[in-house]
mmCIF file of C-alpha atoms and ligand atoms in Angstrom:
data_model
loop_
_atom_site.group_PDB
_atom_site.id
_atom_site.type_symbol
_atom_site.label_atom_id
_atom_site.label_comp_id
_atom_site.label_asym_id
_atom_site.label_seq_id
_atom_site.Cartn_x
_atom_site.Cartn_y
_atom_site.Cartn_z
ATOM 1 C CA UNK A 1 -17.629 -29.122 51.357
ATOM 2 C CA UNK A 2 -21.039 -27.804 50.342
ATOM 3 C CA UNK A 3 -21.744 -26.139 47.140
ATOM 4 C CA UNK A 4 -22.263 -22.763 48.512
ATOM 5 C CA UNK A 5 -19.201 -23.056 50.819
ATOM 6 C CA UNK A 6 -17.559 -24.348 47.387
ATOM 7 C CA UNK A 7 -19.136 -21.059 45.400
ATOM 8 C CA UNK A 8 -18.431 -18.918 48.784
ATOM 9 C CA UNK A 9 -14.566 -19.670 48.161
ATOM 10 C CA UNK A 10 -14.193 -19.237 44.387
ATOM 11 C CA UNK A 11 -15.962 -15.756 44.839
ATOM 12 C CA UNK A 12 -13.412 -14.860 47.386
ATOM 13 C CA UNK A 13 -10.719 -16.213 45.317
ATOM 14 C CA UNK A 14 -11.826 -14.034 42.138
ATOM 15 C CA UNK A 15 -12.217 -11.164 44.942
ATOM 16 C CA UNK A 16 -8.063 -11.608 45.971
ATOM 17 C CA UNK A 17 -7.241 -12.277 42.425
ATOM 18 C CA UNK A 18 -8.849 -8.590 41.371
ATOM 19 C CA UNK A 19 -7.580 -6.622 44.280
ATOM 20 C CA UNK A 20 -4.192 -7.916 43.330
ATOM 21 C CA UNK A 21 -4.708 -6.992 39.626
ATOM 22 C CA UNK A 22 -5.984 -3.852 40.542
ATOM 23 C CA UNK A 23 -2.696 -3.144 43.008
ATOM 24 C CA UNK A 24 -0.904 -4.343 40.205
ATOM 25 C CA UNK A 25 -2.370 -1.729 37.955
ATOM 26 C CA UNK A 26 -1.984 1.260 40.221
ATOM 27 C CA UNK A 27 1.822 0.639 41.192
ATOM 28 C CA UNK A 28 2.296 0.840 37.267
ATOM 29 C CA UNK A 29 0.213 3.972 37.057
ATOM 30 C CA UNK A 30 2.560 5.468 40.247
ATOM 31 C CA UNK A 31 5.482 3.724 38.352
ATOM 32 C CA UNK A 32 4.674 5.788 35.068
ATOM 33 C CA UNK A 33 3.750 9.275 36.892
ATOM 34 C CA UNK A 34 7.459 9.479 38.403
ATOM 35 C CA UNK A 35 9.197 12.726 37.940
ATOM 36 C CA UNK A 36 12.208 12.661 35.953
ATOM 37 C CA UNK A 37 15.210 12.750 38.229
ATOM 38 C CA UNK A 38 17.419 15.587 38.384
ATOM 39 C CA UNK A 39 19.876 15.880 35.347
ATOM 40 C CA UNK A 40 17.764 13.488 33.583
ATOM 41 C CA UNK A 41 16.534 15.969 31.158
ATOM 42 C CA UNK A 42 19.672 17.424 30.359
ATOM 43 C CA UNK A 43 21.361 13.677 29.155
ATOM 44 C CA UNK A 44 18.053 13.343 26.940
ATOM 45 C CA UNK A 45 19.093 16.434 25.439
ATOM 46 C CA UNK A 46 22.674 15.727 24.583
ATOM 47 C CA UNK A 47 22.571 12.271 23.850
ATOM 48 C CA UNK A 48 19.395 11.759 22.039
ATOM 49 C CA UNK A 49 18.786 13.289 18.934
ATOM 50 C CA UNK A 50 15.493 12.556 18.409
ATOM 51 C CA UNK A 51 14.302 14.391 21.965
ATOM 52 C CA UNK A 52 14.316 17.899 21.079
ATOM 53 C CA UNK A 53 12.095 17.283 17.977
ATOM 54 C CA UNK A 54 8.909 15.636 20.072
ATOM 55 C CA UNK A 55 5.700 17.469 20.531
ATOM 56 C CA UNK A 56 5.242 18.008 24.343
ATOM 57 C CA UNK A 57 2.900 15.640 24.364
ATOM 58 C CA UNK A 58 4.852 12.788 23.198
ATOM 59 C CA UNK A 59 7.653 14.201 25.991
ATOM 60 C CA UNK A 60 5.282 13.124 28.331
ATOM 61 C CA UNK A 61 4.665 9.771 27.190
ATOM 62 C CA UNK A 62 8.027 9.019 26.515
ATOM 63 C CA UNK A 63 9.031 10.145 30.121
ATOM 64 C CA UNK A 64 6.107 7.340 31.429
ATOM 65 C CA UNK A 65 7.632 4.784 29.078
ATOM 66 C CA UNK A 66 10.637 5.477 29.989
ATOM 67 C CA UNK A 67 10.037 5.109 33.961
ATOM 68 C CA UNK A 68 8.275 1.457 33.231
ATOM 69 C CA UNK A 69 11.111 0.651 30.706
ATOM 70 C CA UNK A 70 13.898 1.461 33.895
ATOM 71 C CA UNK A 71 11.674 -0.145 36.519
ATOM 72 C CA UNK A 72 11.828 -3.638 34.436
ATOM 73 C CA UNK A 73 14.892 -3.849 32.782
ATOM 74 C CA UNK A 74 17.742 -5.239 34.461
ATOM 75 C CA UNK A 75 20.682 -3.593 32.613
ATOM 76 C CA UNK A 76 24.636 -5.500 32.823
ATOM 77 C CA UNK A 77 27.634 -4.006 31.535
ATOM 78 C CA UNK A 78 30.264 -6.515 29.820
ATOM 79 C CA UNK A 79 33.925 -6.166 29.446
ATOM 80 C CA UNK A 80 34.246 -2.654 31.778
ATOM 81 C CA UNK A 81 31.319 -1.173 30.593
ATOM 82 C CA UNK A 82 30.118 0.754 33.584
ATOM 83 C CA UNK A 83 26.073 1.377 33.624
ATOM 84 C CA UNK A 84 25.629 5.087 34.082
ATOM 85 C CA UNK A 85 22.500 7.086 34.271
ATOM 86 C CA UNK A 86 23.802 8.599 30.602
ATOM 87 C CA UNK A 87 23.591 4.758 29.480
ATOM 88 C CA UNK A 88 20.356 3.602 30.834
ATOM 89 C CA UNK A 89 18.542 6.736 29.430
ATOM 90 C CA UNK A 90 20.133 6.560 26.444
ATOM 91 C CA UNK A 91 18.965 3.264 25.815
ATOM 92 C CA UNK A 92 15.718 3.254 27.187
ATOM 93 C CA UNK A 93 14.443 6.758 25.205
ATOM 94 C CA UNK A 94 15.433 5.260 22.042
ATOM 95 C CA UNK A 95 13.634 2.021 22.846
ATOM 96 C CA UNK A 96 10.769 3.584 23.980
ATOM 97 C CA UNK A 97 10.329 5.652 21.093
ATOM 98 C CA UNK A 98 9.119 2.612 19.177
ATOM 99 C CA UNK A 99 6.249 2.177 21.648
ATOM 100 C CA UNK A 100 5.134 5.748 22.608
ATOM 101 C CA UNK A 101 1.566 4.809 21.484
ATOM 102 C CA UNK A 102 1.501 1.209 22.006
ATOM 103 C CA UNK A 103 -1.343 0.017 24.344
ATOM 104 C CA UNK A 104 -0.009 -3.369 25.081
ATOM 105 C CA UNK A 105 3.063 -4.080 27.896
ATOM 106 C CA UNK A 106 6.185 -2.710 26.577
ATOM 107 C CA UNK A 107 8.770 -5.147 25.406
ATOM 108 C CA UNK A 108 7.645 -7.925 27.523
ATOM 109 C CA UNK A 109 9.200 -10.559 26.404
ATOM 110 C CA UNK A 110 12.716 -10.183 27.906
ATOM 111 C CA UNK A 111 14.553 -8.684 30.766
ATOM 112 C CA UNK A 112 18.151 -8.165 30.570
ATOM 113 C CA UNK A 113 19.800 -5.373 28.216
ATOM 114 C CA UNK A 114 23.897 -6.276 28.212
ATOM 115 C CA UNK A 115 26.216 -3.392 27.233
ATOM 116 C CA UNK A 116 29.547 -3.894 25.716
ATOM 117 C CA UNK A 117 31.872 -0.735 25.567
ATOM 118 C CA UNK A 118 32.045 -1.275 21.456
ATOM 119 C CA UNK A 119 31.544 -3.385 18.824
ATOM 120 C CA UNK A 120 32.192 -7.237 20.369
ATOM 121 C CA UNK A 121 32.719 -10.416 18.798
ATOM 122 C CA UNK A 122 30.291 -12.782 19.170
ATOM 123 C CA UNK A 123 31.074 -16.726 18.850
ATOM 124 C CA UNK A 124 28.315 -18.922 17.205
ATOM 125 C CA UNK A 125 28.501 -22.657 16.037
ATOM 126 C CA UNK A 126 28.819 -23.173 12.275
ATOM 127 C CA UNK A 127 29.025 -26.207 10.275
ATOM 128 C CA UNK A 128 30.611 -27.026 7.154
ATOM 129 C CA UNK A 129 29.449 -30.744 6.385
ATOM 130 C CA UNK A 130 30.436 -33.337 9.652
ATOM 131 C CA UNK A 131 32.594 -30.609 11.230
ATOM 132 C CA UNK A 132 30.918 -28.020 13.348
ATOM 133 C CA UNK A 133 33.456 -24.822 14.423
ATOM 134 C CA UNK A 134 33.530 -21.357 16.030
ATOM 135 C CA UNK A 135 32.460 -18.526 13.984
ATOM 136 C CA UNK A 136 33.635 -14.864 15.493
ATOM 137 C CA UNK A 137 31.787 -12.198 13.616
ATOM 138 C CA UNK A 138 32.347 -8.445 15.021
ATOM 139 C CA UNK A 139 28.707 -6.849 16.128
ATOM 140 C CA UNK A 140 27.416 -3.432 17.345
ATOM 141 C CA UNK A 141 23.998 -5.231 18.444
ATOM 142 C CA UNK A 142 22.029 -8.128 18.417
ATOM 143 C CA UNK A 143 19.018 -9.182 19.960
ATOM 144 C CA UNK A 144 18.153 -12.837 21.118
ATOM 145 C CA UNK A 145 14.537 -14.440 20.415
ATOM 146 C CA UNK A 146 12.963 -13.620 23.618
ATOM 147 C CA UNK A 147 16.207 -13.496 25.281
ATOM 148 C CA UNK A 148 18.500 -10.715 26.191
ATOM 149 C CA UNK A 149 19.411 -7.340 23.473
ATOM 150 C CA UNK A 150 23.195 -6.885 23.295
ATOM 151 C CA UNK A 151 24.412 -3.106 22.340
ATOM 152 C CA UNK A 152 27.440 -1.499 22.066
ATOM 153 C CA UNK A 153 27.797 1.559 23.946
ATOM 154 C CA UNK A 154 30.191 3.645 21.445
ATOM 155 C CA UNK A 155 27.624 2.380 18.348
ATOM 156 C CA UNK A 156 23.982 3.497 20.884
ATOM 157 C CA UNK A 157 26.086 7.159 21.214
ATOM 158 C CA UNK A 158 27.322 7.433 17.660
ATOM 159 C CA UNK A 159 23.265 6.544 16.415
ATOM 160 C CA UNK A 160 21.307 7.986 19.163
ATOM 161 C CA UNK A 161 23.326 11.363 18.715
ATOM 162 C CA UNK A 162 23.058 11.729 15.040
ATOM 163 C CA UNK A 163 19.423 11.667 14.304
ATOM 164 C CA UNK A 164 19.102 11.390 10.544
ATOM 165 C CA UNK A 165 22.182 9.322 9.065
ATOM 166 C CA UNK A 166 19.434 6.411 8.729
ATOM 167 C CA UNK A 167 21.596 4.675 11.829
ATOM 168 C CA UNK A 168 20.310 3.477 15.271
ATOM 169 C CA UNK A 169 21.047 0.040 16.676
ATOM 170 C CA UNK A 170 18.625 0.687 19.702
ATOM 171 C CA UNK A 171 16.134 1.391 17.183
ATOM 172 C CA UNK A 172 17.422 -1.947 15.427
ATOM 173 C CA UNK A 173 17.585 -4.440 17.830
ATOM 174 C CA UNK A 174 14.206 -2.798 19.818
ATOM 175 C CA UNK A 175 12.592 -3.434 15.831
ATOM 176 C CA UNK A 176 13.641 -7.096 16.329
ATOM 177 C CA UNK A 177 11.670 -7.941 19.502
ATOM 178 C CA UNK A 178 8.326 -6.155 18.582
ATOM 179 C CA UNK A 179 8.903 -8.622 15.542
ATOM 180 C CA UNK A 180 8.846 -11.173 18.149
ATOM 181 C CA UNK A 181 6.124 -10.601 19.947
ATOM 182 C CA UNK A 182 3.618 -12.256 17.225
ATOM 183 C CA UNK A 183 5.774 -15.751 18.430
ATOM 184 C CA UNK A 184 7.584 -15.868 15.249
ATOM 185 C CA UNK A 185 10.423 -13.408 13.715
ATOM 186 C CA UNK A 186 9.202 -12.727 10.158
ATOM 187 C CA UNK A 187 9.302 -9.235 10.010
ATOM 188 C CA UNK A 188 5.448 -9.276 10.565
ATOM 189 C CA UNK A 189 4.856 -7.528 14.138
ATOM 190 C CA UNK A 190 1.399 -7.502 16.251
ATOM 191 C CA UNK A 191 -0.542 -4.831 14.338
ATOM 192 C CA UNK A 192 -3.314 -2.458 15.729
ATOM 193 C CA UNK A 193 -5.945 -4.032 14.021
ATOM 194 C CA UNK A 194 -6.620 -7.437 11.952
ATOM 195 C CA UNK A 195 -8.291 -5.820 9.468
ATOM 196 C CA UNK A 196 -4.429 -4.301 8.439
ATOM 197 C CA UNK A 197 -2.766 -7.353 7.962
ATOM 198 C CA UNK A 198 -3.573 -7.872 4.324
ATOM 199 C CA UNK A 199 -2.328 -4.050 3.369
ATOM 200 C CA UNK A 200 0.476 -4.775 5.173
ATOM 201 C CA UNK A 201 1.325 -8.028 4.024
ATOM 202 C CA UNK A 202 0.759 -6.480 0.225
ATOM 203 C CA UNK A 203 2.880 -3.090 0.429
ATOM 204 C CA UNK A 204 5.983 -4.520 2.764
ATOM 205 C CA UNK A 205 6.442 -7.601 0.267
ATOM 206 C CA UNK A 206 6.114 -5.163 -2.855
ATOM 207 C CA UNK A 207 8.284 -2.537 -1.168
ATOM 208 C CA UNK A 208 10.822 -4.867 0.031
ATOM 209 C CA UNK A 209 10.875 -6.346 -4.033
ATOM 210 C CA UNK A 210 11.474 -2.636 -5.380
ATOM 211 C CA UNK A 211 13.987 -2.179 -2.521
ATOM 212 C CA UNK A 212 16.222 -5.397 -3.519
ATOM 213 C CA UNK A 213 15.959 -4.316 -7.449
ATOM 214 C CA UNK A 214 17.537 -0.885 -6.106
ATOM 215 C CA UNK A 215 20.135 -2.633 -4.198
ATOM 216 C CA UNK A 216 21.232 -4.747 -6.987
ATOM 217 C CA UNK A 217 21.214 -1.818 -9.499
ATOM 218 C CA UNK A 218 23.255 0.260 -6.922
ATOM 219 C CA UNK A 219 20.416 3.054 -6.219
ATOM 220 C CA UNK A 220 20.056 5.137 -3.560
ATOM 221 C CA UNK A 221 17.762 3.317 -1.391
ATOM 222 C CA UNK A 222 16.757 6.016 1.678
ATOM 223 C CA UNK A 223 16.916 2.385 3.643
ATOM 224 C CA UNK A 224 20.244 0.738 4.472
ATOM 225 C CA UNK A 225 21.070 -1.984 2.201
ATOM 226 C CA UNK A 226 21.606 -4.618 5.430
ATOM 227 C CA UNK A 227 17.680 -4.750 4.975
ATOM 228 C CA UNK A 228 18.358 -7.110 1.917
ATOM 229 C CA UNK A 229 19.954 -9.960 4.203
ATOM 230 C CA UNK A 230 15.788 -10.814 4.876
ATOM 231 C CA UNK A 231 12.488 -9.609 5.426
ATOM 232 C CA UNK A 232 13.296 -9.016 9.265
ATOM 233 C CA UNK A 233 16.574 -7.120 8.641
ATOM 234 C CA UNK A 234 14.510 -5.018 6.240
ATOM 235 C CA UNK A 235 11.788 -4.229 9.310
ATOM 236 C CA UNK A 236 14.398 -3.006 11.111
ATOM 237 C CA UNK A 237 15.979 -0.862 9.034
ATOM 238 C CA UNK A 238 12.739 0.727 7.895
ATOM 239 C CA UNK A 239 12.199 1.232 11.546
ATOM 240 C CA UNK A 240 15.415 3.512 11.505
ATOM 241 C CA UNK A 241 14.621 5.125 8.645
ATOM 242 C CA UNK A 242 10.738 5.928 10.116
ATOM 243 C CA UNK A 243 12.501 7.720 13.286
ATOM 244 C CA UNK A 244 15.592 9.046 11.439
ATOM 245 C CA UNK A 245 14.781 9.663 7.910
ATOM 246 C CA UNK A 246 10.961 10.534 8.243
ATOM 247 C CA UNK A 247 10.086 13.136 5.334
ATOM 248 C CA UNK A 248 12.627 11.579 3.136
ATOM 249 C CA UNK A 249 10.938 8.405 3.494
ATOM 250 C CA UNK A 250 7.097 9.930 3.219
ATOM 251 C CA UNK A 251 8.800 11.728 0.070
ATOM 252 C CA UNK A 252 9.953 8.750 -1.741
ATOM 253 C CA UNK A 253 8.305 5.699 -0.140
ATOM 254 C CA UNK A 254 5.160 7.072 0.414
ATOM 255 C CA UNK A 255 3.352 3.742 1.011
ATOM 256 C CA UNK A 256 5.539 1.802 3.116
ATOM 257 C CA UNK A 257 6.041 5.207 5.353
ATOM 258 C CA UNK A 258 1.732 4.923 5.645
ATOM 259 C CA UNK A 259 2.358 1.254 6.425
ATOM 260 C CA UNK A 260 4.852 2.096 9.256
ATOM 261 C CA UNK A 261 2.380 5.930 10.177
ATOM 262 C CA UNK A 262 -0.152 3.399 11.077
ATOM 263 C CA UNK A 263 1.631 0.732 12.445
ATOM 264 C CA UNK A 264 3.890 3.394 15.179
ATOM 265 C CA UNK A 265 0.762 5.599 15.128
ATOM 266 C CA UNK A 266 3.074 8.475 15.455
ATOM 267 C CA UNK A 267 4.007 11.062 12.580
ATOM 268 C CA UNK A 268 7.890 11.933 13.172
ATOM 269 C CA UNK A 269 7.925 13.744 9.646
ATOM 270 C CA UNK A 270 5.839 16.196 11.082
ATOM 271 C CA UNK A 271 8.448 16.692 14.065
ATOM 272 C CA UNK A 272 11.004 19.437 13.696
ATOM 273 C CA UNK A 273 13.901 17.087 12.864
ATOM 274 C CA UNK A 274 17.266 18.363 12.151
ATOM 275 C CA UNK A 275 18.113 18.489 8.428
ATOM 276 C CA UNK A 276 16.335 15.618 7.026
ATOM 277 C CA UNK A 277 14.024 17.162 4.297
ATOM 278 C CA UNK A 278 11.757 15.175 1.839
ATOM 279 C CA UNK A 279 14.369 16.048 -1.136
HETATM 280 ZN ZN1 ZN B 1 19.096 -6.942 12.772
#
């Protein structure tokens, strides 16, 4: 082969390579600009809390998440749990909450979103010196380093409906893999812009140090106390407090709610959320 018919081929090869990227890039544009289907605004209604609060335009972008979030995730229900429109929607509006600004693919990292009718024991391997056993611990949610999220169905209705008890294991576990995404669970996600990282690093490790002291003294924290097990628990609480808690949290944690302002790009203590005032 010559070197132009060489150069003739890896220009036609670039030239396939973009059309399909480009293809690629307008399905997901079609993908995102689907309607809602009928009845589809009512369930966001009822069963999320959090829906009635947006701005318009964040309504919009939700509804686009939303349709991408559906197209690639492959939802299985365990132990009876049948997979109803009320289920999927459920889930993905509160998941998609967490990235109704975000740029970058959402939640690429995994596929498969397994529903369990209620809480569910899980079974891990402990060890106690040379003998290695069965532990059964009873769980709402998990969510498996780029692997599948777990949820149980009566714990996504009891959060998703109540929108400022501080609870919301989609909001949890959805936490958990945006944690993942830098390729190590730390409780340090990809942020906007490396020029944050040091503010970040500074207020979350100060704020989660004040945060412990108040657990131990038995203070009222505005965060659930679960965020003491580590600094990636405590991510994911704060991310339920952000959504469900805002102007509390802007009222007494001023810094850490800037951190997390920045971080979601989204203001939900401006939204018209049910009772949660900054007192
Ligand atoms: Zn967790």
């Amino acid at each position: 082969m010559s070197a132009a018919q060489f150069l003739l081929l890896v220009a036609a090869g670039f030239l396939v390579w973009a059309a399909a990227s480009r293809y690629r890039k307008y399905r997901r544009q079609q993908i995102a600009k689907q309607p809602l289907e009928p009845g589809w605004e009512d369930i966001l209604q009822s069963k999320v809390g959090l829906y009635p609060a947006l701005p318009n335009e964040l309504r919009s972008a939700l509804h686009s998440r939303m349709q991408l979030f559906l197209h690639d995730k492959e939802f299985v229900g365990c132990d009876g749990q049948v997979i109803s429109d009320e289920v999927r929607l459920t889930i993905a509006a509160n998941a998609c909450l967490l990235v109704l600004t975000q740029t970058r693919p959402i939640y690429p990292s995994f596929q498969t979103i397994l529903v369990y009718p209620s809480t569910y024991v899980a079974t891990e391997k402990a060890r106690d010196g040379m003998i290695v056993y069965d532990q059964h611990s009873v769980r709402a949610g998990e969510s498996w380093y780029r692997g599948p999220v777990v949820l149980s169905w009566s714990d996504i209705l009891h959060g998703s409906n109540n929108d400022e008890d501080g609870h919301n294991v989609v909001i949890h576990e959805f936490a958990h893999k945006l944690d993942e995404e830098s390729g190590v669970m730390n409780g340090l996600p990809i942020l906007r812009n490396s020029a944050h990282y040091a503010e970040w690093s500074k207020v979350l490790n100060d704020e989660y140090d004040a945060f412990l002291k108040r657990v131990e003294r038995r203070r009222n924290t505005v965060i659930d106390e679960y965020g003491a097990l580590s600094p990636v628990e405590f991510f994911a609480v704060i991310s339920e407090s952000f959504f469900e808690k805002p102007k509390r949290m802007k009222s007494k944690l001023p810094e850490l709610y800037s951190q997390l302002e920045r971080y979601y790009h989204l203001d939900p203590a401006s939204w018209n959320t049910g009772s949660d005032t900054s007192s």
